PDB file of C-alpha atoms in Angstrom:
ATOM      1  CA  MET A   1      19.568   5.150  32.825  1.00  0.00           C
ATOM      2  CA  ALA A   2      19.665   7.904  30.233  1.00  0.00           C
ATOM      3  CA  GLU A   3      16.686  10.248  30.094  1.00  0.00           C
ATOM      4  CA  ILE A   4      17.408  11.793  26.681  1.00  0.00           C
ATOM      5  CA  MET A   5      18.149   9.929  23.454  1.00  0.00           C
ATOM      6  CA  LYS A   6      18.939  10.664  19.830  1.00  0.00           C
ATOM      7  CA  ALA A   7      16.015   9.850  17.562  1.00  0.00           C
ATOM      8  CA  ALA A   8      15.105  10.141  13.894  1.00  0.00           C
ATOM      9  CA  THR A   9      11.808  11.815  13.158  1.00  0.00           C
ATOM     10  CA  TRP A  10       9.938  12.645   9.997  1.00  0.00           C
ATOM     11  CA  PRO A  11       8.472  16.165  10.131  1.00  0.00           C
ATOM     12  CA  ALA A  12       4.715  16.368   9.728  1.00  0.00           C
ATOM     13  CA  THR A  13       5.335  18.926   6.981  1.00  0.00           C
ATOM     14  CA  GLY A  14       7.495  16.474   5.019  1.00  0.00           C
ATOM     15  CA  GLY A  15      11.082  16.777   3.871  1.00  0.00           C
ATOM     16  CA  ALA A  16      14.220  15.118   5.179  1.00  0.00           C
ATOM     17  CA  MET A  17      14.385  13.029   8.330  1.00  0.00           C
ATOM     18  CA  GLN A  18      15.650  14.985  11.338  1.00  0.00           C
ATOM     19  CA  ILE A  19      17.848  13.793  14.210  1.00  0.00           C
ATOM     20  CA  ILE A  20      16.551  15.258  17.461  1.00  0.00           C
ATOM     21  CA  ASP A  21      16.970  14.927  21.215  1.00  0.00           C
ATOM     22  CA  ALA A  22      13.904  13.182  22.616  1.00  0.00           C
ATOM     23  CA  PRO A  23      12.878  11.760  25.993  1.00  0.00           C
ATOM     24  CA  VAL A  24      13.645   8.077  26.467  1.00  0.00           C
ATOM     25  CA  PRO A  25      10.214   6.375  26.345  1.00  0.00           C
ATOM     26  CA  LYS A  26       8.861   4.760  29.489  1.00  0.00           C
ATOM     27  CA  PRO A  27       7.522   1.201  29.243  1.00  0.00           C
ATOM     28  CA  ARG A  28       3.961   0.527  30.333  1.00  0.00           C
ATOM     29  CA  SER A  29       2.561  -2.712  31.656  1.00  0.00           C
ATOM     30  CA  GLY A  30       3.453  -5.552  29.300  1.00  0.00           C
ATOM     31  CA  GLU A  31       6.220  -3.583  27.567  1.00  0.00           C
ATOM     32  CA  VAL A  32      10.023  -3.678  27.632  1.00  0.00           C
ATOM     33  CA  LEU A  33      12.418  -0.772  27.140  1.00  0.00           C
ATOM     34  CA  VAL A  34      15.178  -1.742  24.709  1.00  0.00           C
ATOM     35  CA  GLN A  35      18.441   0.024  23.987  1.00  0.00           C
ATOM     36  CA  VAL A  36      18.427  -0.210  20.206  1.00  0.00           C
ATOM     37  CA  LYS A  37      21.721  -1.292  18.667  1.00  0.00           C
ATOM     38  CA  VAL A  38      20.761  -1.945  15.043  1.00  0.00           C
ATOM     39  CA  ALA A  39      17.465  -1.355  13.230  1.00  0.00           C
ATOM     40  CA  ALA A  40      16.390  -2.290   9.722  1.00  0.00           C
ATOM     41  CA  ILE A  41      14.598  -0.273   7.053  1.00  0.00           C
ATOM     42  CA  ASN A  42      11.738  -1.760   5.082  1.00  0.00           C
ATOM     43  CA  GLU A  43       9.096  -0.785   2.562  1.00  0.00           C
ATOM     44  CA  MET A  44       6.594   0.576   5.071  1.00  0.00           C
ATOM     45  CA  ASP A  45       9.268   2.875   6.528  1.00  0.00           C
ATOM     46  CA  VAL A  46      10.038   4.268   3.080  1.00  0.00           C
ATOM     47  CA  GLN A  47       6.349   4.736   2.322  1.00  0.00           C
ATOM     48  CA  THR A  48       5.946   6.567   5.637  1.00  0.00           C
ATOM     49  CA  ARG A  49       8.768   8.970   4.810  1.00  0.00           C
ATOM     50  CA  ALA A  50       7.129   9.547   1.424  1.00  0.00           C
ATOM     51  CA  GLY A  51       3.895  10.613   3.134  1.00  0.00           C
ATOM     52  CA  GLY A  52       2.002   7.332   3.295  1.00  0.00           C
ATOM     53  CA  TRP A  53       0.320   5.544   6.216  1.00  0.00           C
ATOM     54  CA  GLN A  54      -0.990   8.840   7.607  1.00  0.00           C
ATOM     55  CA  LYS A  55      -3.566   7.230   9.901  1.00  0.00           C
ATOM     56  CA  GLU A  56      -0.911   5.010  11.455  1.00  0.00           C
ATOM     57  CA  VAL A  57       1.586   7.875  11.728  1.00  0.00           C
ATOM     58  CA  LYS A  58      -0.926   9.851  13.799  1.00  0.00           C
ATOM     59  CA  THR A  59      -1.102   6.890  16.186  1.00  0.00           C
ATOM     60  CA  PHE A  60       2.695   6.643  16.388  1.00  0.00           C
ATOM     61  CA  ARG A  61       3.057  10.369  17.116  1.00  0.00           C
ATOM     62  CA  LYS A  62       0.867  10.000  20.199  1.00  0.00           C
ATOM     63  CA  ALA A  63       3.609   7.818  21.679  1.00  0.00           C
ATOM     64  CA  GLY A  64       6.502  10.038  20.602  1.00  0.00           C
ATOM     65  CA  PRO A  65       8.291  11.636  17.655  1.00  0.00           C
ATOM     66  CA  VAL A  66       9.640   8.421  16.089  1.00  0.00           C
ATOM     67  CA  VAL A  67       7.442   7.154  13.241  1.00  0.00           C
ATOM     68  CA  THR A  68       9.712   4.697  11.390  1.00  0.00           C
ATOM     69  CA  GLY A  69      11.492   1.465  12.259  1.00  0.00           C
ATOM     70  CA  PHE A  70       9.735  -1.620  13.635  1.00  0.00           C
ATOM     71  CA  GLU A  71      12.340  -4.398  13.365  1.00  0.00           C
ATOM     72  CA  PHE A  72      15.477  -4.077  15.443  1.00  0.00           C
ATOM     73  CA  ALA A  73      17.968  -5.700  17.799  1.00  0.00           C
ATOM     74  CA  GLY A  74      19.386  -4.419  21.055  1.00  0.00           C
ATOM     75  CA  ILE A  75      19.704  -4.899  24.802  1.00  0.00           C
ATOM     76  CA  ALA A  76      16.697  -5.105  27.121  1.00  0.00           C
ATOM     77  CA  ALA A  77      16.892  -2.242  29.622  1.00  0.00           C
ATOM     78  CA  THR A  78      13.935  -3.464  31.716  1.00  0.00           C
ATOM     79  CA  SER A  79      12.450  -6.855  32.557  1.00  0.00           C
ATOM     80  CA  ASN A  80       9.009  -8.236  31.730  1.00  0.00           C
ATOM     81  CA  ALA A  81       7.640 -11.770  31.379  1.00  0.00           C
ATOM     82  CA  HIS A  82      10.287 -13.918  29.641  1.00  0.00           C
ATOM     83  CA  ILE A  83      12.609 -10.942  28.999  1.00  0.00           C
ATOM     84  CA  LYS A  84      15.239  -9.956  31.567  1.00  0.00           C
ATOM     85  CA  ALA A  85      17.215  -6.708  31.702  1.00  0.00           C
ATOM     86  CA  GLY A  86      20.591  -7.121  30.004  1.00  0.00           C
ATOM     87  CA  MET A  87      19.322  -9.771  27.594  1.00  0.00           C
ATOM     88  CA  ARG A  88      20.286  -9.429  23.909  1.00  0.00           C
ATOM     89  CA  VAL A  89      16.978  -9.306  22.053  1.00  0.00           C
ATOM     90  CA  VAL A  90      15.403  -8.932  18.635  1.00  0.00           C
ATOM     91  CA  ALA A  91      12.054  -7.188  18.255  1.00  0.00           C
ATOM     92  CA  TYR A  92       9.280  -6.851  15.716  1.00  0.00           C
ATOM     93  CA  SER A  93       6.988  -4.074  16.882  1.00  0.00           C
ATOM     94  CA  PRO A  94       3.347  -4.500  15.750  1.00  0.00           C
ATOM     95  CA  VAL A  95       3.081  -2.914  12.313  1.00  0.00           C
ATOM     96  CA  LEU A  96      -0.130  -0.917  12.674  1.00  0.00           C
ATOM     97  CA  LYS A  97       0.173   0.075  16.330  1.00  0.00           C
ATOM     98  CA  GLY A  98       3.843   0.873  16.828  1.00  0.00           C
ATOM     99  CA  PRO A  99       5.912   1.978  18.614  1.00  0.00           C
ATOM    100  CA  ARG A 100       8.810   2.701  16.279  1.00  0.00           C
ATOM    101  CA  ALA A 101      12.546   2.219  16.757  1.00  0.00           C
ATOM    102  CA  HIS A 102      14.742   4.477  14.618  1.00  0.00           C
ATOM    103  CA  ALA A 103      16.151   5.846  17.854  1.00  0.00           C
ATOM    104  CA  GLN A 104      18.586   4.888  20.602  1.00  0.00           C
ATOM    105  CA  PHE A 105      15.778   3.470  22.766  1.00  0.00           C
ATOM    106  CA  ALA A 106      12.352   1.999  22.052  1.00  0.00           C
ATOM    107  CA  VAL A 107       9.567   0.327  23.990  1.00  0.00           C
ATOM    108  CA  VAL A 108       7.956  -2.790  22.563  1.00  0.00           C
ATOM    109  CA  PRO A 109       5.415  -5.354  23.794  1.00  0.00           C
ATOM    110  CA  ALA A 110       7.158  -8.220  25.586  1.00  0.00           C
ATOM    111  CA  HIS A 111       5.406 -10.719  23.312  1.00  0.00           C
ATOM    112  CA  SER A 112       7.175  -9.150  20.305  1.00  0.00           C
ATOM    113  CA  LEU A 113      10.662  -9.914  21.663  1.00  0.00           C
ATOM    114  CA  ALA A 114      12.950 -12.926  21.756  1.00  0.00           C
ATOM    115  CA  GLU A 115      16.492 -13.562  22.927  1.00  0.00           C
ATOM    116  CA  ILE A 116      19.221 -13.515  20.272  1.00  0.00           C
ATOM    117  CA  PRO A 117      21.443 -16.624  20.118  1.00  0.00           C
ATOM    118  CA  ASN A 118      24.906 -16.059  21.590  1.00  0.00           C
ATOM    119  CA  GLU A 119      26.649 -16.648  18.272  1.00  0.00           C
ATOM    120  CA  MET A 120      24.536 -14.089  16.359  1.00  0.00           C
ATOM    121  CA  SER A 121      25.359 -10.377  16.077  1.00  0.00           C
ATOM    122  CA  PHE A 122      22.873  -7.551  16.532  1.00  0.00           C
ATOM    123  CA  ALA A 123      23.221  -6.706  12.828  1.00  0.00           C
ATOM    124  CA  ASP A 124      22.488 -10.255  11.703  1.00  0.00           C
ATOM    125  CA  ALA A 125      19.473 -10.519  14.018  1.00  0.00           C
ATOM    126  CA  ALA A 126      18.018  -7.233  12.742  1.00  0.00           C
ATOM    127  CA  ALA A 127      18.705  -8.252   9.141  1.00  0.00           C
ATOM    128  CA  LEU A 128      16.880 -11.557   9.570  1.00  0.00           C
ATOM    129  CA  CYS A 129      13.901 -10.376  11.583  1.00  0.00           C
ATOM    130  CA  VAL A 130      10.793  -9.612   9.529  1.00  0.00           C
ATOM    131  CA  MET A 131      12.067 -10.752   6.135  1.00  0.00           C
ATOM    132  CA  GLY A 132      13.279 -14.070   7.530  1.00  0.00           C
ATOM    133  CA  LEU A 133       9.980 -14.608   9.322  1.00  0.00           C
ATOM    134  CA  THR A 134       8.140 -13.834   6.101  1.00  0.00           C
ATOM    135  CA  ALA A 135      10.234 -16.258   4.057  1.00  0.00           C
ATOM    136  CA  ILE A 136       9.390 -19.025   6.546  1.00  0.00           C
ATOM    137  CA  GLU A 137       5.714 -18.112   6.289  1.00  0.00           C
ATOM    138  CA  VAL A 138       5.824 -18.304   2.491  1.00  0.00           C
ATOM    139  CA  VAL A 139       7.959 -21.419   1.975  1.00  0.00           C
ATOM    140  CA  ASP A 140       7.034 -23.585   4.962  1.00  0.00           C
ATOM    141  CA  ASP A 141       3.555 -22.487   6.008  1.00  0.00           C
ATOM    142  CA  ILE A 142       1.769 -21.285   2.866  1.00  0.00           C
ATOM    143  CA  ALA A 143       3.407 -23.280   0.054  1.00  0.00           C
ATOM    144  CA  LYS A 144       4.684 -26.175   2.221  1.00  0.00           C
ATOM    145  CA  ILE A 145       7.574 -26.749  -0.161  1.00  0.00           C
ATOM    146  CA  VAL A 146       9.100 -30.245  -0.233  1.00  0.00           C
ATOM    147  CA  PRO A 147      12.116 -31.661  -2.096  1.00  0.00           C
ATOM    148  CA  GLY A 148      11.792 -31.763  -5.867  1.00  0.00           C
ATOM    149  CA  GLN A 149       9.240 -28.972  -6.189  1.00  0.00           C
ATOM    150  CA  LYS A 150       9.808 -25.823  -8.240  1.00  0.00           C
ATOM    151  CA  VAL A 151       9.867 -22.277  -6.876  1.00  0.00           C
ATOM    152  CA  CYS A 152      10.036 -18.927  -8.683  1.00  0.00           C
ATOM    153  CA  VAL A 153      11.044 -15.783  -6.790  1.00  0.00           C
ATOM    154  CA  LEU A 154      10.278 -12.505  -8.560  1.00  0.00           C
ATOM    155  CA  GLY A 155      12.479  -9.821  -7.001  1.00  0.00           C
ATOM    156  CA  ALA A 156      15.090 -12.191  -5.618  1.00  0.00           C
ATOM    157  CA  ALA A 157      17.876  -9.790  -4.608  1.00  0.00           C
ATOM    158  CA  GLY A 158      16.241  -7.892  -1.743  1.00  0.00           C
ATOM    159  CA  GLY A 159      15.847  -9.196   1.787  1.00  0.00           C
ATOM    160  CA  LEU A 160      12.640 -11.196   1.343  1.00  0.00           C
ATOM    161  CA  GLY A 161      13.624 -12.456  -2.085  1.00  0.00           C
ATOM    162  CA  ALA A 162      17.095 -13.601  -1.028  1.00  0.00           C
ATOM    163  CA  TYR A 163      15.806 -15.361   2.085  1.00  0.00           C
ATOM    164  CA  THR A 164      13.080 -17.108   0.102  1.00  0.00           C
ATOM    165  CA  VAL A 165      15.660 -18.364  -2.398  1.00  0.00           C
ATOM    166  CA  GLN A 166      17.838 -19.618   0.471  1.00  0.00           C
ATOM    167  CA  LEU A 167      15.031 -21.361   2.321  1.00  0.00           C
ATOM    168  CA  ALA A 168      13.421 -22.908  -0.753  1.00  0.00           C
ATOM    169  CA  LYS A 169      16.797 -24.318  -1.777  1.00  0.00           C
ATOM    170  CA  ALA A 170      17.368 -25.647   1.751  1.00  0.00           C
ATOM    171  CA  ARG A 171      13.998 -27.403   1.515  1.00  0.00           C
ATOM    172  CA  GLY A 172      15.147 -29.182  -1.640  1.00  0.00           C
ATOM    173  CA  ALA A 173      13.350 -27.100  -4.264  1.00  0.00           C
ATOM    174  CA  HIS A 174      14.564 -26.165  -7.743  1.00  0.00           C
ATOM    175  CA  VAL A 175      14.659 -22.352  -7.616  1.00  0.00           C
ATOM    176  CA  THR A 176      14.250 -19.888 -10.475  1.00  0.00           C
ATOM    177  CA  ALA A 177      15.166 -16.340  -9.446  1.00  0.00           C
ATOM    178  CA  VAL A 178      14.301 -13.081 -11.196  1.00  0.00           C
ATOM    179  CA  ALA A 179      16.211  -9.868 -10.445  1.00  0.00           C
ATOM    180  CA  SER A 180      18.177  -7.086 -12.131  1.00  0.00           C
ATOM    181  CA  ALA A 181      20.876  -8.399 -14.454  1.00  0.00           C
ATOM    182  CA  SER A 182      23.549  -6.830 -12.234  1.00  0.00           C
ATOM    183  CA  ASN A 183      22.436  -9.063  -9.354  1.00  0.00           C
ATOM    184  CA  GLU A 184      22.876 -12.397 -11.136  1.00  0.00           C
ATOM    185  CA  ALA A 185      26.002 -13.498  -9.233  1.00  0.00           C
ATOM    186  CA  PHE A 186      24.481 -12.498  -5.890  1.00  0.00           C
ATOM    187  CA  VAL A 187      21.238 -14.366  -6.511  1.00  0.00           C
ATOM    188  CA  ILE A 188      23.039 -17.500  -7.697  1.00  0.00           C
ATOM    189  CA  ALA A 189      25.124 -17.333  -4.510  1.00  0.00           C
ATOM    190  CA  GLN A 190      21.901 -17.461  -2.471  1.00  0.00           C
ATOM    191  CA  GLY A 191      21.127 -20.843  -4.055  1.00  0.00           C
ATOM    192  CA  ALA A 192      19.160 -20.124  -7.231  1.00  0.00           C
ATOM    193  CA  ASP A 193      19.392 -22.829  -9.893  1.00  0.00           C
ATOM    194  CA  VAL A 194      18.182 -20.615 -12.740  1.00  0.00           C
ATOM    195  CA  PHE A 195      18.526 -16.835 -13.121  1.00  0.00           C
ATOM    196  CA  ARG A 196      16.310 -14.646 -15.282  1.00  0.00           C
ATOM    197  CA  ALA A 197      16.915 -10.935 -15.737  1.00  0.00           C
ATOM    198  CA  ARG A 198      14.019  -8.700 -14.779  1.00  0.00           C
ATOM    199  CA  SER A 199      14.306  -7.027 -18.186  1.00  0.00           C
ATOM    200  CA  ASP A 200      13.613 -10.306 -20.002  1.00  0.00           C
ATOM    201  CA  THR A 201      10.270 -10.426 -21.813  1.00  0.00           C
ATOM    202  CA  PRO A 202       8.429 -12.424 -20.783  1.00  0.00           C
ATOM    203  CA  VAL A 203       9.886 -13.206 -17.363  1.00  0.00           C
ATOM    204  CA  LEU A 204       7.580 -16.205 -16.985  1.00  0.00           C
ATOM    205  CA  HIS A 205       7.807 -18.789 -19.760  1.00  0.00           C
ATOM    206  CA  ARG A 206       5.011 -20.755 -21.398  1.00  0.00           C
ATOM    207  CA  ASP A 207       6.283 -24.113 -20.124  1.00  0.00           C
ATOM    208  CA  ASP A 208       6.854 -22.985 -16.513  1.00  0.00           C
ATOM    209  CA  SER A 209       5.102 -25.078 -13.884  1.00  0.00           C
ATOM    210  CA  PHE A 210       5.919 -23.782 -10.406  1.00  0.00           C
ATOM    211  CA  ASN A 211       4.680 -24.989  -7.035  1.00  0.00           C
ATOM    212  CA  LEU A 212       5.283 -21.496  -5.654  1.00  0.00           C
ATOM    213  CA  ILE A 213       5.589 -18.089  -7.274  1.00  0.00           C
ATOM    214  CA  LEU A 214       6.532 -15.313  -4.838  1.00  0.00           C
ATOM    215  CA  ASP A 215       6.032 -11.806  -6.233  1.00  0.00           C
ATOM    216  CA  VAL A 216       8.126  -9.519  -4.015  1.00  0.00           C
ATOM    217  CA  PRO A 217       7.605  -6.282  -6.036  1.00  0.00           C
ATOM    218  CA  ALA A 218       3.833  -6.979  -6.088  1.00  0.00           C
ATOM    219  CA  LYS A 219       3.646  -6.300  -9.825  1.00  0.00           C
ATOM    220  CA  PHE A 220       1.892  -9.515 -10.869  1.00  0.00           C
ATOM    221  CA  SER A 221      -1.494 -11.092 -10.144  1.00  0.00           C
ATOM    222  CA  PHE A 222      -2.975 -14.528  -9.588  1.00  0.00           C
ATOM    223  CA  ALA A 223      -4.800 -14.284 -12.916  1.00  0.00           C
ATOM    224  CA  GLY A 224      -1.583 -13.409 -14.729  1.00  0.00           C
ATOM    225  CA  THR A 225       0.495 -16.178 -13.157  1.00  0.00           C
ATOM    226  CA  ARG A 226      -2.057 -19.000 -12.834  1.00  0.00           C
ATOM    227  CA  ARG A 227      -1.018 -20.651 -16.115  1.00  0.00           C
ATOM    228  CA  HIS A 228       2.556 -20.859 -14.772  1.00  0.00           C
ATOM    229  CA  LEU A 229       1.536 -22.730 -11.602  1.00  0.00           C
ATOM    230  CA  ALA A 230       1.493 -26.498 -11.227  1.00  0.00           C
ATOM    231  CA  PRO A 231      -1.768 -28.071  -9.981  1.00  0.00           C
ATOM    232  CA  GLY A 232      -1.911 -27.217  -6.290  1.00  0.00           C
ATOM    233  CA  GLY A 233       0.712 -24.507  -6.789  1.00  0.00           C
ATOM    234  CA  VAL A 234       0.358 -21.174  -5.027  1.00  0.00           C
ATOM    235  CA  PHE A 235       0.918 -17.544  -6.032  1.00  0.00           C
ATOM    236  CA  VAL A 236       1.939 -15.234  -3.181  1.00  0.00           C
ATOM    237  CA  SER A 237       2.221 -11.447  -3.443  1.00  0.00           C
ATOM    238  CA  SER A 238       4.150  -9.421  -0.882  1.00  0.00           C
ATOM    239  CA  ASN A 239       1.174  -7.046  -0.941  1.00  0.00           C
ATOM    240  CA  PRO A 240      -2.037  -9.092  -1.231  1.00  0.00           C
ATOM    241  CA  LEU A 241      -4.110  -5.901  -1.129  1.00  0.00           C
ATOM    242  CA  ASN A 242      -2.898  -5.268  -4.697  1.00  0.00           C
ATOM    243  CA  ASP A 243      -4.613  -8.438  -5.923  1.00  0.00           C
ATOM    244  CA  LEU A 244      -7.797  -8.883  -3.901  1.00  0.00           C
ATOM    245  CA  ALA A 245      -9.571 -10.260  -6.967  1.00  0.00           C
ATOM    246  CA  GLY A 246      -7.168 -13.179  -6.990  1.00  0.00           C
ATOM    247  CA  PHE A 247      -8.542 -14.797  -3.852  1.00  0.00           C
ATOM    248  CA  PRO A 248     -12.113 -15.494  -5.015  1.00  0.00           C
ATOM    249  CA  ARG A 249     -10.713 -16.701  -8.360  1.00  0.00           C
ATOM    250  CA  ALA A 250      -8.395 -19.088  -6.530  1.00  0.00           C
ATOM    251  CA  LEU A 251     -11.323 -20.663  -4.668  1.00  0.00           C
ATOM    252  CA  LEU A 252     -12.542 -22.085  -7.973  1.00  0.00           C
ATOM    253  CA  SER A 253      -9.117 -23.170  -9.212  1.00  0.00           C
ATOM    254  CA  ARG A 254      -6.679 -26.022  -8.615  1.00  0.00           C
ATOM    255  CA  ARG A 255      -4.072 -23.272  -8.340  1.00  0.00           C
ATOM    256  CA  LYS A 256      -4.128 -21.111  -5.239  1.00  0.00           C
ATOM    257  CA  ALA A 257      -3.381 -17.581  -4.048  1.00  0.00           C
ATOM    258  CA  GLY A 258      -1.705 -17.311  -0.652  1.00  0.00           C
ATOM    259  CA  TRP A 259      -2.511 -14.526   1.808  1.00  0.00           C
ATOM    260  CA  LEU A 260       0.655 -12.920   3.176  1.00  0.00           C
ATOM    261  CA  LEU A 261       0.184 -10.176   5.746  1.00  0.00           C
ATOM    262  CA  MET A 262       2.436 -10.451   8.802  1.00  0.00           C
ATOM    263  CA  LEU A 263       1.483  -7.611  11.142  1.00  0.00           C
ATOM    264  CA  SER A 264       3.052  -8.924  14.355  1.00  0.00           C
ATOM    265  CA  THR A 265       4.996 -11.852  15.755  1.00  0.00           C
ATOM    266  CA  THR A 266       5.428 -14.021  18.848  1.00  0.00           C
ATOM    267  CA  PRO A 267       8.440 -15.274  20.817  1.00  0.00           C
ATOM    268  CA  GLN A 268       7.740 -18.737  19.405  1.00  0.00           C
ATOM    269  CA  LYS A 269       7.952 -17.508  15.799  1.00  0.00           C
ATOM    270  CA  LEU A 270      11.170 -15.617  16.522  1.00  0.00           C
ATOM    271  CA  LYS A 271      12.639 -18.724  18.162  1.00  0.00           C
ATOM    272  CA  ARG A 272      11.717 -20.698  15.043  1.00  0.00           C
ATOM    273  CA  LEU A 273      13.470 -18.061  12.924  1.00  0.00           C
ATOM    274  CA  PHE A 274      16.688 -18.458  14.881  1.00  0.00           C
ATOM    275  CA  GLU A 275      16.443 -22.250  14.785  1.00  0.00           C
ATOM    276  CA  THR A 276      16.117 -22.043  11.007  1.00  0.00           C
ATOM    277  CA  ALA A 277      19.171 -19.783  10.803  1.00  0.00           C
ATOM    278  CA  THR A 278      21.174 -22.015  13.144  1.00  0.00           C
ATOM    279  CA  ALA A 279      20.363 -24.950  10.845  1.00  0.00           C
ATOM    280  CA  ARG A 280      21.941 -22.936   7.980  1.00  0.00           C
ATOM    281  CA  ALA A 281      18.664 -22.734   6.071  1.00  0.00           C
ATOM    282  CA  LEU A 282      18.773 -18.924   6.371  1.00  0.00           C
ATOM    283  CA  THR A 283      21.886 -16.724   6.262  1.00  0.00           C
ATOM    284  CA  PRO A 284      21.702 -12.960   6.952  1.00  0.00           C
ATOM    285  CA  VAL A 285      22.305 -10.780   3.894  1.00  0.00           C
ATOM    286  CA  ILE A 286      23.227  -7.138   4.472  1.00  0.00           C
ATOM    287  CA  ASP A 287      23.536  -4.641   1.628  1.00  0.00           C
ATOM    288  CA  ALA A 288      24.692  -1.602   3.626  1.00  0.00           C
ATOM    289  CA  THR A 289      24.809  -0.168   7.147  1.00  0.00           C
ATOM    290  CA  TYR A 290      24.483   3.524   8.031  1.00  0.00           C
ATOM    291  CA  GLY A 291      24.761   5.524  11.236  1.00  0.00           C
ATOM    292  CA  LEU A 292      21.694   7.253  12.677  1.00  0.00           C
ATOM    293  CA  PRO A 293      22.858  10.682  11.395  1.00  0.00           C
ATOM    294  CA  GLU A 294      22.921   9.143   7.893  1.00  0.00           C
ATOM    295  CA  ILE A 295      19.408   7.737   8.039  1.00  0.00           C
ATOM    296  CA  ASP A 296      18.210   9.707   5.005  1.00  0.00           C
ATOM    297  CA  ALA A 297      20.978   8.094   2.958  1.00  0.00           C
ATOM    298  CA  ALA A 298      19.883   4.711   4.307  1.00  0.00           C
ATOM    299  CA  PHE A 299      16.321   5.353   3.133  1.00  0.00           C
ATOM    300  CA  ASP A 300      17.617   6.418  -0.278  1.00  0.00           C
ATOM    301  CA  ARG A 301      19.711   3.254  -0.533  1.00  0.00           C
ATOM    302  CA  PHE A 302      16.695   1.108   0.278  1.00  0.00           C
ATOM    303  CA  ALA A 303      14.781   2.727  -2.575  1.00  0.00           C
ATOM    304  CA  THR A 304      17.649   2.232  -5.050  1.00  0.00           C
ATOM    305  CA  PRO A 305      17.182  -0.611  -7.559  1.00  0.00           C
ATOM    306  CA  GLY A 306      19.854  -3.280  -7.380  1.00  0.00           C
ATOM    307  CA  LYS A 307      20.401  -3.485  -3.627  1.00  0.00           C
ATOM    308  CA  GLN A 308      21.427  -6.884  -2.311  1.00  0.00           C
ATOM    309  CA  GLY A 309      19.820  -7.790   1.000  1.00  0.00           C
ATOM    310  CA  ARG A 310      18.905  -5.604   3.955  1.00  0.00           C
ATOM    311  CA  VAL A 311      19.684  -1.954   4.686  1.00  0.00           C
ATOM    312  CA  LEU A 312      20.467  -1.320   8.364  1.00  0.00           C
ATOM    313  CA  VAL A 313      20.904   1.625  10.738  1.00  0.00           C
ATOM    314  CA  ASP A 314      23.549   1.254  13.470  1.00  0.00           C
ATOM    315  CA  MET A 315      22.621   3.505  16.382  1.00  0.00           C
ATOM    316  CA  GLU A 316      26.237   3.741  17.583  1.00  0.00           C
ATOM    317  CA  ALA A 317      27.862   4.456  14.212  1.00  0.00           C
ATOM    318  CA  GLY A 318      28.516   8.075  13.328  1.00  0.00           C
ATOM    319  CA  SER A 319      27.165   9.395  16.635  1.00  0.00           C
TER     320      SER A 319
END
């Protein structure tokens, strides 16, 4: 077992990410050490690099120098509970508590891990992880979409948007997708029935009547979208903290605001994710993959408008 690993760290003083030699973390009771093969980048990671989430970063630094990366796939290096050493696993480390995984090894609570199906690659598992789980939460659990209903996805070309389009279509919905004009072909390929360019004004039309509106960029509000919802329809923002006023308003309305805040997962939820993918209701979408030494470029790509799907970091590429 290696004692030293390559890891990406964000200096407390700011600036570019740095690749350093760091001790391989040691799992505590209830944790599993994982050799990370592929990790994803998401919005919280980018916000962290930009100086956000300072309280959480202080907590992460107590465990080690790695402060970004909480969805990844790899090989279990130790055993615990239902996880056995050598097992191919996917992990979603608890968002607010860490630990983080933009490194060659990471420790994670055993309850945040699940075995990857034999036919699925590490890259596909990492690409599906949190965004696939979130799409299931939105389409199946919050909106409970059934055949014939209408869904609108605002921001349909990124990971969450693309997976929501896929899953809503698989559930029999008529899907309207909004994204940059350059992403029209990609979004239609995910299953959208109607495409609207983000630059269109207005994006939502007077006669729209959706059973679900998912706002991935978190630029809209329940008050601003309520007239475009069918009775019983639900508005869901990827960041509900941006629209706290919407929830009390929704209590008095036939239209609803859904609360979406997935801070952790369970083996059962991850198993459900893979079952959904195996049933072809979700297909991994990967925009670009970078090696660990290129992690700054990966972060920049994530923040670039027009990306199509997930941005990944391959721990073995470029090392």
